[in-house]
Short mmCIF file of N, CA and C in Angstrom, two decimals:
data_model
loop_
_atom_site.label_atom_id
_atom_site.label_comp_id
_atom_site.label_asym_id
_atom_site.label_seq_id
_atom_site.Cartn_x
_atom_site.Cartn_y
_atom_site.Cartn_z
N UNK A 612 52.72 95.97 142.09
CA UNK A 612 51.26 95.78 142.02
C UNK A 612 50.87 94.47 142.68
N UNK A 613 49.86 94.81 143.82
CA UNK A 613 49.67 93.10 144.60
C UNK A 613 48.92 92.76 143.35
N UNK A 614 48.07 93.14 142.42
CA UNK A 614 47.92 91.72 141.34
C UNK A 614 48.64 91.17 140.40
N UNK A 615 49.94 91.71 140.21
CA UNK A 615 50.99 90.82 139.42
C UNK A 615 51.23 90.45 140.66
N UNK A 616 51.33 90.28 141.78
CA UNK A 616 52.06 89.06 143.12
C UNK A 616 51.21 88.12 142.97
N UNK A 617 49.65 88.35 142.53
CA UNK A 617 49.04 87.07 142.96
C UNK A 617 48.85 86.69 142.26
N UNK A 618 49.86 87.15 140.66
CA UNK A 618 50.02 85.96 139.39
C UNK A 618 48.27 85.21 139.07
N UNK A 619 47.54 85.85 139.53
CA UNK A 619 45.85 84.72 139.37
C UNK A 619 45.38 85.61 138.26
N UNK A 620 46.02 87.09 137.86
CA UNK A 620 45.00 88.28 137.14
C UNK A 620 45.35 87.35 135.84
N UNK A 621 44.30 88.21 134.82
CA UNK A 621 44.46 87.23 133.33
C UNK A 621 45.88 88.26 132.67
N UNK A 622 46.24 87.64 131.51
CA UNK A 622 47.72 88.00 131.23
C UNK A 622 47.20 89.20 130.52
N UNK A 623 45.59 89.94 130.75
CA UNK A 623 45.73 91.21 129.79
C UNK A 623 46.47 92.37 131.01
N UNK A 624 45.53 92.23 132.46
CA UNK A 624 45.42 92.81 133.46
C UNK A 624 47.05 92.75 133.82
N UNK A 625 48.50 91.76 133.62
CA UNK A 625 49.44 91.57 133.99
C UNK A 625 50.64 92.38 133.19
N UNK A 626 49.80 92.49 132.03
CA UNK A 626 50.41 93.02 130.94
C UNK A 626 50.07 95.00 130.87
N UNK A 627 49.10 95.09 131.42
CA UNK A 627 48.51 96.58 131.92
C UNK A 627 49.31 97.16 132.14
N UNK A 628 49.28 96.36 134.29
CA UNK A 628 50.14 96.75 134.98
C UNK A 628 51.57 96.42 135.16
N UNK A 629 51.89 95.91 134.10
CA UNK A 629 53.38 96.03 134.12
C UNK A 629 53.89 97.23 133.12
N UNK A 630 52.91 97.76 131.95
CA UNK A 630 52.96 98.87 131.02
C UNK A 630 53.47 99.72 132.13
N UNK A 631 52.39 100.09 133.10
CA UNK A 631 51.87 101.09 133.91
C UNK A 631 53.21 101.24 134.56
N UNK A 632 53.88 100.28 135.21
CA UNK A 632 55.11 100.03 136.29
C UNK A 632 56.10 100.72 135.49
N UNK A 633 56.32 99.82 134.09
CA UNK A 633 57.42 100.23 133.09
C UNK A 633 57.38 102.26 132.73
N UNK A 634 56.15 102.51 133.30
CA UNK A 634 56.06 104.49 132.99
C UNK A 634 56.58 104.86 134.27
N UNK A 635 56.50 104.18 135.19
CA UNK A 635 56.94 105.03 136.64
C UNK A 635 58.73 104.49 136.75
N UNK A 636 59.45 105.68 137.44
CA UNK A 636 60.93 105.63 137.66
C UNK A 636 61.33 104.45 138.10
N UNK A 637 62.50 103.56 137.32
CA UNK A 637 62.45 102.40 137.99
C UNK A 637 63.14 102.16 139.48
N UNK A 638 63.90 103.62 139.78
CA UNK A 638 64.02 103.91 140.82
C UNK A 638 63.06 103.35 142.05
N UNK A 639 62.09 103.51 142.02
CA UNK A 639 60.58 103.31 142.75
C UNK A 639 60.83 101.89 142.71
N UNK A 640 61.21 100.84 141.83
CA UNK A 640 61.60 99.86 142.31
C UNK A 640 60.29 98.78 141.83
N UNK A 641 59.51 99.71 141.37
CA UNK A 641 57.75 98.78 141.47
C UNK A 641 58.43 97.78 139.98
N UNK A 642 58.81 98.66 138.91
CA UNK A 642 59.12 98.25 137.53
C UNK A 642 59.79 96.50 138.05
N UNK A 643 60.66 96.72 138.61
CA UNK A 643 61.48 95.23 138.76
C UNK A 643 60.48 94.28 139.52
N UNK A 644 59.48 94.60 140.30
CA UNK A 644 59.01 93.56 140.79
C UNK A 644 57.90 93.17 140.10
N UNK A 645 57.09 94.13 138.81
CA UNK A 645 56.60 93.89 137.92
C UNK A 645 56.62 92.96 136.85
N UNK A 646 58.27 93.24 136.65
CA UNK A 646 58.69 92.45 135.52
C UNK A 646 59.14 91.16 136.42
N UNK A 647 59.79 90.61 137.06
CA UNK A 647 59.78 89.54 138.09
C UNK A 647 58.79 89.13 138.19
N UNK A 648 57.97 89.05 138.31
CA UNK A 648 56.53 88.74 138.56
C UNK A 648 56.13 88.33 137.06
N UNK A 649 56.21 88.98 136.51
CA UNK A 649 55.80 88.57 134.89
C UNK A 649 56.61 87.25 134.26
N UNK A 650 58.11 87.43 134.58
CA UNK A 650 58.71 86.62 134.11
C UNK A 650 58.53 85.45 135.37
N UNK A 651 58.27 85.48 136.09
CA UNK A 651 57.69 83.69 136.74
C UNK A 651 56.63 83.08 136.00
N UNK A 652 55.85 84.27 135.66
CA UNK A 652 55.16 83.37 135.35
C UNK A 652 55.05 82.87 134.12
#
């Protein structure tokens, strides 16, 4: 999700779309850059 990259969304919107990431196959690969993204910040 480019708004967990730009780390600026508020932590509800980060927390959404990382739910959202965590439902799709982590295959797809989105989940890890979700959670990476979460955990920087």
């Amino acid at each position: 999700s480019p708004v967990a990259l730009a780390g600026g969304a508020p932590p509800a919107t980060v927390a959404a779309g990382n739910a959202r990431e965590v439902t799709a196959p982590r295959i797809d690969g989105h989940s890890l850059t979700a959670e990476d993204a979460a955990n920087s910040s």
